[in-house]
Coordinates of C-alpha atoms (C1' of nucleotides) in Angstrom, one line a residue:
Chain A
X1 CA 155.2 111.7 85.9
X2 CA 152.2 109.9 85.9
X3 CA 150.1 111.0 88.5
X4 CA 146.4 110.0 90.5
X5 CA 144.9 112.8 91.9
X6 CA 141.3 111.0 92.5
X7 CA 138.0 112.1 94.2
X8 CA 135.2 109.6 94.9
X9 CA 132.2 111.4 97.3
X10 CA 129.1 110.2 98.0
X11 CA 126.7 112.9 99.9
X12 CA 124.1 115.7 100.3
X13 CA 123.9 118.5 98.6
X14 CA 123.9 121.9 101.2
X15 CA 122.5 124.6 97.9
X16 CA 121.5 124.6 94.6
X17 CA 124.0 124.5 92.0
X18 CA 124.4 127.5 91.0
X19 CA 125.3 127.7 87.5
X20 CA 127.1 130.6 85.7
X21 CA 127.7 131.6 81.9
X22 CA 131.2 132.3 81.8
X23 CA 132.3 134.8 78.7
X24 CA 132.7 132.4 76.1
X25 CA 129.7 130.1 76.3
X26 CA 130.9 127.7 78.9
X27 CA 128.4 126.4 81.5
X28 CA 130.2 126.4 85.2
X29 CA 128.1 124.9 88.3
X30 CA 129.1 124.8 91.8
X31 CA 128.1 123.6 94.8
X32 CA 128.4 122.9 98.3
X33 CA 128.2 119.4 98.8
X34 CA 128.3 117.6 103.1
X35 CA 129.7 113.8 103.3
X36 CA 128.7 112.7 107.1
X37 CA 130.8 110.3 109.0
X38 CA 129.2 108.8 112.4
X39 CA 131.1 107.6 115.0
X40 CA 131.4 106.2 118.6
X41 CA 133.2 108.5 121.3
X42 CA 133.2 107.6 125.0
X43 CA 129.5 105.4 124.2
X44 CA 128.6 108.2 122.5
X45 CA 127.1 108.0 118.6
X46 CA 128.9 111.4 117.1
X47 CA 128.3 113.1 113.7
X48 CA 131.4 114.5 111.7
X49 CA 130.1 116.4 108.9
X50 CA 132.7 117.4 106.6
X51 CA 132.1 120.6 103.0
X52 CA 132.8 120.2 99.7
X53 CA 133.4 122.7 97.0
X54 CA 131.9 121.0 94.4
X55 CA 132.7 122.7 90.0
X56 CA 131.3 121.1 87.1
X57 CA 132.3 121.9 83.7
X58 CA 130.5 122.7 80.1
X59 CA 128.1 119.4 79.7
X60 CA 128.5 118.1 83.1
X61 CA 127.2 121.8 84.6
X62 CA 124.1 121.5 82.4
X63 CA 123.2 118.3 84.4
X64 CA 123.5 119.1 87.2
X65 CA 121.5 122.2 87.2
X66 CA 118.9 120.4 85.4
X67 CA 118.6 116.8 88.4
X68 CA 120.5 118.0 90.9
X69 CA 119.1 119.8 94.0
X70 CA 119.4 120.6 97.6
X71 CA 118.9 117.7 99.3
X72 CA 119.9 115.4 96.8
X73 CA 122.1 112.7 97.4
X74 CA 124.9 112.2 94.9
X75 CA 127.7 109.8 93.8
X76 CA 130.4 112.1 92.3
X77 CA 134.3 111.2 91.0
X78 CA 136.3 114.3 90.3
X79 CA 140.1 115.6 91.3
X80 CA 141.4 117.8 93.8
X81 CA 142.1 121.2 92.1
X82 CA 143.4 123.9 94.8
X83 CA 143.6 127.4 92.5
X84 CA 144.1 131.2 94.6
X85 CA 142.1 134.2 94.3
X86 CA 141.8 137.4 96.1
X87 CA 138.7 138.6 98.2
X88 CA 137.6 142.2 98.4
X89 CA 140.5 143.6 100.8
X90 CA 143.4 141.5 97.6
X91 CA 144.4 139.8 100.0
X92 CA 146.0 136.1 98.2
X93 CA 143.2 133.2 99.5
X94 CA 143.6 129.3 98.7
X95 CA 140.2 127.4 98.3
X96 CA 140.6 123.5 97.8
X97 CA 137.6 122.6 94.9
X98 CA 136.6 118.8 93.7
X99 CA 136.4 118.8 90.0
X100 CA 133.8 116.8 89.1
X101 CA 134.2 114.5 86.3
X102 CA 131.3 112.3 86.7
X103 CA 127.9 111.7 89.1
X104 CA 125.2 109.7 89.8
X105 CA 122.0 110.1 91.5
X106 CA 121.7 107.4 94.4
X107 CA 118.1 107.1 95.9
X108 CA 114.5 106.4 94.9
X109 CA 112.7 107.2 91.5
X110 CA 111.3 110.3 92.2
X111 CA 115.0 111.8 93.5
X112 CA 115.6 111.4 89.9
X113 CA 113.3 113.3 87.8
X114 CA 113.5 117.1 87.6
X115 CA 111.7 119.4 89.7
X116 CA 108.3 120.2 88.6
X117 CA 107.4 124.1 88.7
X118 CA 104.0 123.7 87.2
X119 CA 101.3 122.2 86.5
X120 CA 101.3 118.5 83.9
X121 CA 103.3 115.7 84.1
X122 CA 102.4 113.3 81.8
X123 CA 102.8 109.6 83.5
X124 CA 106.3 107.7 83.5
X125 CA 106.8 105.3 82.1
X126 CA 108.8 102.9 84.0
X127 CA 111.4 102.7 81.2
X128 CA 112.2 106.3 81.2
X129 CA 114.0 105.9 84.7
X130 CA 116.9 108.1 84.6
X131 CA 120.5 108.1 85.0
X132 CA 123.1 110.7 84.9
X133 CA 126.5 109.2 85.2
X134 CA 128.3 109.9 81.9
X135 CA 126.5 112.8 80.1
X136 CA 128.9 113.1 78.2
X137 CA 127.7 110.4 76.8
X138 CA 124.1 110.2 75.3
X139 CA 121.7 111.5 77.2
X140 CA 117.8 111.9 76.0
X141 CA 117.8 114.8 77.5
Chain B
X1 CA 124.9 110.4 107.6
X2 CA 126.5 107.0 105.4
X3 CA 128.2 109.9 103.2
X4 CA 132.0 108.6 101.5
X5 CA 134.4 110.6 101.8
X6 CA 138.1 109.3 99.8
X7 CA 141.1 110.3 97.6
X8 CA 143.3 108.8 96.0
X9 CA 146.2 109.7 94.9
X10 CA 149.6 108.8 92.7
X11 CA 152.6 110.9 92.6
X12 CA 155.4 111.9 93.9
X13 CA 156.5 113.8 97.6
X14 CA 157.3 117.1 97.3
X15 CA 159.3 117.3 100.7
X16 CA 160.8 114.7 103.0
X17 CA 157.9 114.2 106.2
X18 CA 157.5 116.4 109.2
X19 CA 156.9 115.0 112.0
X20 CA 155.4 116.5 115.2
X21 CA 154.9 114.6 117.7
X22 CA 152.2 116.4 120.4
X23 CA 150.8 116.3 123.5
X24 CA 150.0 113.0 125.3
X25 CA 152.6 111.5 122.2
X26 CA 150.1 111.0 119.5
X27 CA 152.7 111.9 115.8
X28 CA 151.2 113.2 113.0
X29 CA 153.5 113.8 110.2
X30 CA 152.8 115.5 107.2
X31 CA 154.5 116.8 104.1
X32 CA 153.7 118.3 99.7
X33 CA 153.0 115.8 97.1
X34 CA 152.2 116.0 93.6
X35 CA 150.6 115.2 91.6
X36 CA 151.1 116.0 87.9
X37 CA 149.2 115.2 85.1
X38 CA 149.6 116.3 81.7
X39 CA 147.9 117.0 78.4
X40 CA 148.4 118.7 74.5
X41 CA 147.5 121.8 74.6
X42 CA 147.1 123.3 71.4
X43 CA 149.8 120.4 69.8
X44 CA 152.1 121.0 72.8
X45 CA 153.0 119.4 76.1
X46 CA 151.5 121.2 79.1
X47 CA 151.9 119.4 82.2
X48 CA 150.0 120.6 85.4
X49 CA 150.9 119.7 88.5
X50 CA 148.6 119.7 91.1
X51 CA 149.5 119.9 95.3
X52 CA 148.3 118.0 98.1
X53 CA 148.6 118.2 101.7
X54 CA 149.2 115.0 103.6
X55 CA 149.0 114.7 107.0
X56 CA 148.8 111.4 109.0
X57 CA 148.5 110.2 112.5
X58 CA 149.9 107.8 115.0
X59 CA 151.4 105.0 113.9
X60 CA 150.9 105.7 110.2
X61 CA 153.5 108.5 110.9
X62 CA 155.4 106.5 112.5
X63 CA 156.2 104.3 109.3
X64 CA 156.1 107.6 106.9
X65 CA 158.6 109.5 108.5
X66 CA 160.7 106.5 108.2
X67 CA 160.8 105.2 104.5
X68 CA 159.7 108.2 102.6
X69 CA 161.6 110.8 101.8
X70 CA 161.7 113.7 99.0
X71 CA 160.6 111.8 95.8
X72 CA 159.7 108.7 96.2
X73 CA 156.3 108.1 94.8
X74 CA 153.9 107.3 96.3
X75 CA 150.2 106.0 96.4
X76 CA 147.8 107.7 99.8
X77 CA 144.7 106.9 100.6
X78 CA 142.7 109.1 102.0
X79 CA 140.1 111.4 102.9
X80 CA 139.5 115.3 102.7
X81 CA 139.3 117.2 105.7
X82 CA 138.9 120.9 106.0
X83 CA 140.5 122.7 108.8
X84 CA 140.7 126.6 109.7
X85 CA 142.9 128.2 111.8
X86 CA 144.5 131.9 112.4
X87 CA 147.4 133.0 110.7
X88 CA 149.9 135.2 112.6
X89 CA 147.7 138.8 111.6
X90 CA 144.5 136.0 113.4
X91 CA 143.0 136.5 110.6
X92 CA 141.0 132.8 109.9
X93 CA 142.1 130.6 106.8
X94 CA 140.7 127.8 105.5
X95 CA 142.9 124.9 104.9
X96 CA 142.3 121.3 102.8
X97 CA 144.1 118.3 104.1
X98 CA 144.3 115.0 102.8
X99 CA 144.4 112.8 105.8
X100 CA 146.5 109.1 105.2
X101 CA 144.6 106.2 105.2
X102 CA 147.2 103.6 104.3
X103 CA 150.2 104.3 101.6
X104 CA 152.0 101.7 99.5
X105 CA 155.8 103.0 98.1
X106 CA 155.6 102.8 94.2
X107 CA 159.2 102.6 92.8
X108 CA 162.2 100.0 92.6
X109 CA 162.9 98.2 95.6
X110 CA 165.4 100.8 96.8
X111 CA 162.7 102.9 97.0
X112 CA 161.4 101.2 100.5
X113 CA 164.5 101.1 102.0
X114 CA 165.4 103.9 104.5
X115 CA 168.3 106.5 103.3
X116 CA 171.7 105.0 104.5
X117 CA 173.4 108.1 106.5
X118 CA 176.7 106.3 106.0
X119 CA 178.4 103.9 103.3
X120 CA 177.4 101.2 101.4
X121 CA 174.3 100.0 100.0
X122 CA 175.8 97.0 98.4
X123 CA 173.2 96.6 94.5
X124 CA 169.7 95.7 94.8
X125 CA 168.6 93.8 91.9
X126 CA 165.8 95.7 89.8
X127 CA 163.0 93.0 90.8
X128 CA 162.7 92.3 94.0
X129 CA 159.8 94.7 95.2
X130 CA 159.0 95.3 99.2
X131 CA 155.6 96.6 100.6
X132 CA 154.4 98.6 102.9
X133 CA 150.7 99.2 102.5
X134 CA 148.5 99.1 105.6
X135 CA 151.5 100.3 107.8
X136 CA 148.4 100.0 110.1
X137 CA 149.5 95.7 110.4
X138 CA 153.1 94.1 111.2
X139 CA 155.5 95.5 109.2
X140 CA 158.5 93.4 109.8
X141 CA 160.2 96.9 110.6
Chain C
X1 CA 119.5 101.9 88.6
X2 CA 122.1 104.0 89.3
X3 CA 125.0 102.0 90.2
X4 CA 129.1 102.3 91.0
X5 CA 131.4 99.9 90.1
X6 CA 134.4 100.9 89.9
X7 CA 137.8 98.7 89.9
X8 CA 141.3 100.5 90.9
X9 CA 144.5 98.8 90.0
X10 CA 147.7 99.3 90.5
X11 CA 150.4 96.0 89.0
X12 CA 152.5 94.3 87.2
X13 CA 151.4 93.4 83.6
X14 CA 152.5 89.6 83.7
X15 CA 152.7 89.3 80.3
X16 CA 152.7 91.4 77.1
X17 CA 149.6 92.6 75.4
X18 CA 147.7 90.1 72.6
X19 CA 145.4 92.0 70.2
X20 CA 142.5 90.9 68.5
X21 CA 141.3 93.5 65.3
X22 CA 137.8 92.1 65.3
X23 CA 134.7 92.1 62.5
X24 CA 134.5 95.9 61.9
X25 CA 137.4 97.0 63.3
X26 CA 137.0 97.2 66.4
X27 CA 140.7 96.8 68.6
X28 CA 140.6 95.0 71.4
X29 CA 143.6 94.3 74.0
X30 CA 144.0 91.9 77.0
X31 CA 146.6 90.2 79.6
X32 CA 147.0 89.2 83.0
X33 CA 148.5 91.7 85.7
X34 CA 149.0 91.1 88.9
X35 CA 149.1 93.4 92.4
X36 CA 150.3 91.5 94.9
X37 CA 150.4 92.2 98.4
X38 CA 153.7 91.3 101.1
X39 CA 152.3 90.9 104.9
X40 CA 153.0 89.0 107.8
X41 CA 152.5 85.9 109.1
X42 CA 153.9 84.1 112.1
X43 CA 157.1 87.2 112.2
X44 CA 157.3 85.8 108.5
X45 CA 156.7 88.0 105.5
X46 CA 154.3 86.2 102.5
X47 CA 153.1 87.9 99.9
X48 CA 150.5 87.3 98.0
X49 CA 149.4 87.9 94.0
X50 CA 146.7 87.8 92.6
X51 CA 146.0 88.1 89.2
X52 CA 143.0 90.4 87.1
X53 CA 142.0 89.7 83.1
X54 CA 142.8 93.0 82.1
X55 CA 140.3 93.8 78.7
X56 CA 141.4 97.4 76.7
X57 CA 138.9 97.9 73.7
X58 CA 139.3 100.4 70.5
X59 CA 141.7 103.6 70.8
X60 CA 143.1 102.0 74.8
X61 CA 143.9 98.8 73.6
X62 CA 145.5 100.9 70.6
X63 CA 147.3 102.5 72.8
X64 CA 148.5 99.7 75.6
X65 CA 149.9 97.8 72.4
X66 CA 152.4 100.2 71.8
X67 CA 153.2 101.0 75.1
X68 CA 152.5 98.6 77.6
X69 CA 154.4 95.6 77.9
X70 CA 155.1 92.6 80.3
X71 CA 156.8 93.5 84.0
X72 CA 155.6 97.6 82.8
X73 CA 153.9 99.4 86.4
X74 CA 151.4 100.2 85.4
X75 CA 147.4 102.3 87.7
X76 CA 144.3 101.3 86.2
X77 CA 141.0 102.5 86.4
X78 CA 137.8 100.3 85.2
X79 CA 134.6 98.7 86.1
X80 CA 134.0 94.4 86.4
X81 CA 132.2 92.2 84.1
X82 CA 131.5 89.0 84.6
X83 CA 130.8 87.1 80.7
X84 CA 130.1 82.8 80.2
X85 CA 131.3 81.8 76.7
X86 CA 132.0 78.2 76.3
X87 CA 135.3 75.9 76.8
X88 CA 136.1 72.9 74.1
X89 CA 133.8 70.5 75.1
X90 CA 130.8 72.7 75.0
X91 CA 130.6 73.6 79.3
X92 CA 129.6 76.5 80.3
X93 CA 131.8 78.7 81.5
X94 CA 132.0 82.2 83.7
X95 CA 135.1 84.0 83.9
X96 CA 135.2 88.5 85.4
X97 CA 137.5 90.6 83.8
X98 CA 138.3 94.6 85.0
X99 CA 137.5 96.7 81.3
X100 CA 139.6 99.1 81.9
X101 CA 138.5 102.3 81.4
X102 CA 142.3 104.1 81.6
X103 CA 145.1 103.6 82.5
X104 CA 148.6 105.5 83.8
X105 CA 152.4 104.3 83.8
X106 CA 153.8 104.4 86.6
X107 CA 157.4 103.9 86.3
X108 CA 160.9 105.9 85.0
X109 CA 161.4 107.4 81.7
X110 CA 162.2 104.3 79.5
X111 CA 159.1 102.5 80.9
X112 CA 157.0 105.9 78.8
X113 CA 158.3 104.7 75.2
X114 CA 158.0 101.7 73.1
X115 CA 160.7 99.2 72.9
X116 CA 163.6 99.5 71.5
X117 CA 163.7 96.3 68.4
X118 CA 167.6 97.3 67.4
X119 CA 170.6 98.8 69.7
X120 CA 171.2 101.9 72.2
X121 CA 169.1 103.9 73.7
X122 CA 171.4 106.4 75.7
X123 CA 171.0 106.6 79.6
X124 CA 168.0 108.4 80.5
X125 CA 168.1 110.9 84.1
X126 CA 165.9 109.9 85.8
X127 CA 163.4 112.9 86.7
X128 CA 162.0 112.7 83.0
X129 CA 158.3 111.3 82.8
X130 CA 155.9 111.1 80.8
X131 CA 151.8 110.4 80.7
X132 CA 150.0 108.5 78.9
X133 CA 146.9 108.9 81.1
X134 CA 143.7 109.2 79.1
X135 CA 144.4 108.3 76.4
X136 CA 141.2 109.1 74.4
X137 CA 142.3 112.0 74.5
X138 CA 144.8 114.1 72.9
X139 CA 148.0 112.3 72.8
X140 CA 151.3 112.9 70.4
X141 CA 151.9 109.5 69.5
Chain D
X1 CA 155.5 94.2 95.7
X2 CA 153.5 97.2 95.9
X3 CA 150.7 96.6 94.7
X4 CA 147.0 98.3 94.5
X5 CA 143.7 96.1 94.1
X6 CA 140.8 98.1 95.3
X7 CA 137.2 97.4 94.0
X8 CA 134.1 100.4 94.8
X9 CA 131.0 99.5 94.4
X10 CA 127.3 101.0 94.8
X11 CA 124.6 98.9 94.1
X12 CA 122.0 96.2 95.2
X13 CA 121.6 93.3 97.6
X14 CA 120.6 90.8 95.2
X15 CA 119.4 88.1 98.8
X16 CA 119.7 88.6 101.5
X17 CA 123.7 87.8 102.8
X18 CA 123.7 84.0 103.7
X19 CA 126.2 83.7 107.6
X20 CA 128.4 80.1 107.7
X21 CA 130.0 79.9 110.7
X22 CA 133.8 78.1 109.9
X23 CA 135.4 75.5 112.5
X24 CA 137.3 77.1 114.5
X25 CA 134.7 80.6 115.0
X26 CA 135.0 82.3 111.6
X27 CA 132.0 83.7 110.5
X28 CA 131.8 84.6 106.7
X29 CA 128.7 86.2 105.1
X30 CA 128.0 86.2 101.6
X31 CA 125.8 88.0 98.4
X32 CA 125.5 89.0 95.5
X33 CA 125.7 92.3 94.8
X34 CA 123.3 93.8 91.9
X35 CA 125.2 97.3 90.0
X36 CA 123.0 99.7 87.4
X37 CA 124.1 100.8 84.5
X38 CA 121.9 102.7 82.0
X39 CA 122.7 104.1 78.9
X40 CA 121.2 105.0 75.2
X41 CA 120.8 103.2 72.4
X42 CA 120.0 103.8 69.1
X43 CA 117.4 106.5 71.1
X44 CA 116.3 103.9 74.1
X45 CA 117.6 103.2 77.5
X46 CA 118.8 100.8 77.7
X47 CA 119.5 98.7 81.3
X48 CA 122.6 96.7 82.2
X49 CA 123.0 94.5 85.3
X50 CA 126.3 93.8 86.5
X51 CA 126.5 90.6 89.6
X52 CA 128.9 90.6 92.1
X53 CA 129.8 87.9 94.5
X54 CA 130.7 89.3 97.9
X55 CA 132.2 88.2 101.1
X56 CA 133.0 89.1 104.6
X57 CA 134.7 87.9 107.0
X58 CA 134.8 88.1 110.5
X59 CA 133.2 91.0 112.4
X60 CA 131.7 93.2 109.1
X61 CA 130.7 89.2 108.3
X62 CA 128.4 89.3 112.0
X63 CA 127.0 93.0 110.4
X64 CA 126.3 92.6 107.4
X65 CA 124.2 90.0 109.0
X66 CA 122.3 91.5 111.1
X67 CA 121.6 95.5 109.2
X68 CA 121.7 93.8 105.3
X69 CA 118.7 92.3 103.5
X70 CA 117.3 91.8 100.1
X71 CA 116.9 95.0 98.0
X72 CA 119.0 97.2 100.2
X73 CA 121.5 100.1 98.6
X74 CA 125.1 99.8 100.1
X75 CA 128.3 100.9 98.8
X76 CA 130.9 98.1 99.4
X77 CA 134.8 99.2 99.2
X78 CA 137.1 95.2 99.3
X79 CA 139.0 94.1 97.0
X80 CA 138.6 91.3 94.0
X81 CA 139.8 87.4 94.5
X82 CA 139.7 84.9 92.2
X83 CA 140.1 81.3 93.4
X84 CA 139.7 77.9 92.4
X85 CA 136.9 75.2 93.4
X86 CA 136.2 71.4 92.7
X87 CA 132.2 71.1 90.8
X88 CA 130.4 68.1 91.7
X89 CA 132.2 66.2 88.5
X90 CA 135.4 67.3 90.2
X91 CA 135.9 69.6 87.9
X92 CA 137.8 72.6 88.7
X93 CA 136.7 76.3 88.6
X94 CA 137.0 79.1 89.0
X95 CA 134.8 82.3 90.7
X96 CA 136.4 85.9 90.8
X97 CA 134.6 87.6 94.8
X98 CA 135.2 91.0 96.3
X99 CA 135.8 90.5 99.6
X100 CA 134.2 93.8 101.3
X101 CA 136.4 95.8 103.5
X102 CA 134.2 97.8 104.3
X103 CA 131.3 98.6 103.9
X104 CA 127.8 101.9 104.2
X105 CA 124.0 101.7 104.2
X106 CA 123.2 104.5 101.6
X107 CA 118.9 105.5 102.0
X108 CA 117.0 106.2 104.3
X109 CA 116.6 106.2 107.8
X110 CA 114.4 103.1 107.7
X111 CA 117.1 101.5 105.7
X112 CA 119.4 101.7 108.4
X113 CA 117.4 99.6 111.0
X114 CA 117.3 95.8 111.3
X115 CA 114.1 93.6 110.3
X116 CA 111.8 93.6 113.1
X117 CA 111.2 90.1 113.5
X118 CA 107.9 90.8 115.2
X119 CA 106.1 93.8 117.3
X120 CA 107.1 96.3 119.4
X121 CA 109.6 98.7 118.5
X122 CA 110.0 101.3 120.9
X123 CA 110.4 105.1 119.2
X124 CA 114.0 105.2 118.1
X125 CA 115.9 108.8 118.6
X126 CA 116.9 111.0 116.3
X127 CA 120.3 110.3 117.4
X128 CA 120.1 106.7 117.6
X129 CA 120.7 106.3 113.8
X130 CA 123.1 104.2 112.6
X131 CA 126.1 103.6 110.8
X132 CA 127.6 100.6 109.6
X133 CA 130.9 101.8 107.8
X134 CA 134.1 100.6 109.3
X135 CA 132.8 97.8 112.3
X136 CA 136.0 97.4 113.5
X137 CA 136.0 100.7 115.0
X138 CA 133.4 101.1 117.8
X139 CA 129.9 100.2 117.0
X140 CA 127.1 100.2 119.3
X141 CA 125.2 96.9 118.5
Chain E
dT1 C1' 118.9 88.0 92.1
dT2 C1' 118.1 93.6 93.3
dT3 C1' 117.0 99.3 92.1
dT4 C1' 115.5 102.2 89.8
Chain F
dT1 C1' 124.9 124.4 104.2
dT2 C1' 122.8 118.3 102.8
dT3 C1' 121.3 113.7 105.4
dT4 C1' 119.9 109.7 108.2

DNA sequence: TTTT
DNA sequence: TTTT
C-alpha cells in the first residue's frame, strides 16, 4: 500500500565515497555521514553525533564519487532500507542504510569543484558554478 | 555542527505498541511500522515492504499506547538513531530506530478512537475526522 | 546556489483536478488541497484549515486527472513557486503554488480506482491497497 | 482532519530579519529567503531563484533577530499559511508565508556568531560553538 | 533581495 | 569517521 519512506539529512562526510562496480556495470557508492546535534545539559553544551550509512546507485554514485569528499557538507534525500548479510562467522546481521535519491552540496564555491590532483585548472567563470542536485538531469559533466 | 536528521514515514503498524515504564517513571513505547512501495518489474506489480522500528518517549509514548493499534495508518516524523546492545550471547549488535517526534493518525474517524473493549459503538459517519498530531500539546483526552 | 525548496502535504482535495492542455501538448492539472490542523483553545477543539494550490505537469497531471477526485486523501511532495499574473483589471497579482513532484493516494483500495461512471462495484476487502507513487515510473495504467 | 503541512527550505536570507513587537509583547520576525536551483537549458547553466516570506514568532523570532543576518545560509522547517490583507487602496490581497517552526544555521563557524557591532570580542573556545535549532529548548543565550 |  |  501507499507508504512513504523518506529521509532528509544535512551533515558532513566522514570519509571519501567508496565506489564499487558490480557485475553488469552498475556503480554503487557509499560513505558515512555525520549529523550532529548540540543541546544544553546542566548548563553545558553537549554535542551528539549520529552516523548514517549512505548508499548511492548508478548515475548518482558516479556524481557522488566525483563531487563529494570527506568533510564536505551535503543535503541528502533518500529512503531507509534495512538489509541482512552474513558476517565472516556466518552470523546473520542487519544494517540500516539510507539509499540516496538525490543530494546537494552545501557550502562555499570551492566545495563545488572536484579536488584538483595536479596542475592547471583554467579559471572558472562565475557561471560555471555547479549544482549536483538531481543528477538524473542534464548535468554538464 | 548544525546537522539535520529527519525521517518522514507513512505506514501501518505491524503490532500494537509495546509500552514500558523505566525507572524514574519515564514511559517508552515501540512498534514496528511497515512502509510499502509498489513498482513494475517486467510488467508485473511488485510490492516491497520496509519495516521500521519506531520508538516514542514520554508523553508521545502515552498517546501512542492509547491511540495506535496494529493495522492503523500513521504519519510519523522523527529522527534516526543507531544504538548498540549485547544480545544473549554477549555479542555486540546494532539496531537503527526511528525516534518519533510527532505522529498523526491517517484514516477514518473510527481509527481515531481507542479500541472499545466491550460492546456498542454507534455508527460514525465517514466524514468526521479527528487529529492527534503534536500530542505534546493540549489534546482533549 | 544549492538551495532546497521542498513541501510535504497530506490533505484532501477540495475539488476534482482541473486539466488543461497547453499549446504544444503539455498537460497541466490543478486542484485545491486542504490540510487541517486541530488544536485546543480554551478547552475547545478548534480546527484550522489551510488551502493550497496544487499544480501538476505532464505525466503527473495525466495520472492525477485519472486517479484523484474531490475528497480523496493524498500525500503530495513538491516545491513552492510564486508567480505573478494580471487579473481582469490588469492589476499585477501574485499567487503561491505547490508544484507537485510526486503524490501518493492514502486510504482504502476503493480510493485507488478511477470513479466508476455506472453501477455496481463489488465490495472490496479493507486490506487490499494499491500505490500510485512516482507515476513517472512504469505504472500499469 | 489529520493533515500534514510541512515546508523544508535551505537558502540565503535576502535581508536582515525585521523584528516587530506586537501589543501584548509578542515578538514577530520576518525576512525573505532565496532558494536557488540550477539546471541545464540547451547546454547552458540557468539559475532560478525562488523567494519565500519567512515569519517567526515569539522565542524563535528573538533568536532569529540575534543570529540571522542577510546572506546567511539556513535550514528552515515550517508550515504554509496564506493570509489576506487590504493594501493601501483597500484591495483585498493574499500572501503565502512560511511560518518557521525551527531553523538551523548552516555554514562556517563565523556564521554562528552574532555580528560584532563594536570592538572587543574575547576569543571563543571551540566548545562555545552555537547551535540555534529548536530554541524552545535551553539555549545558552 | 541572497548565494555559488 | 565529519563539522562547528
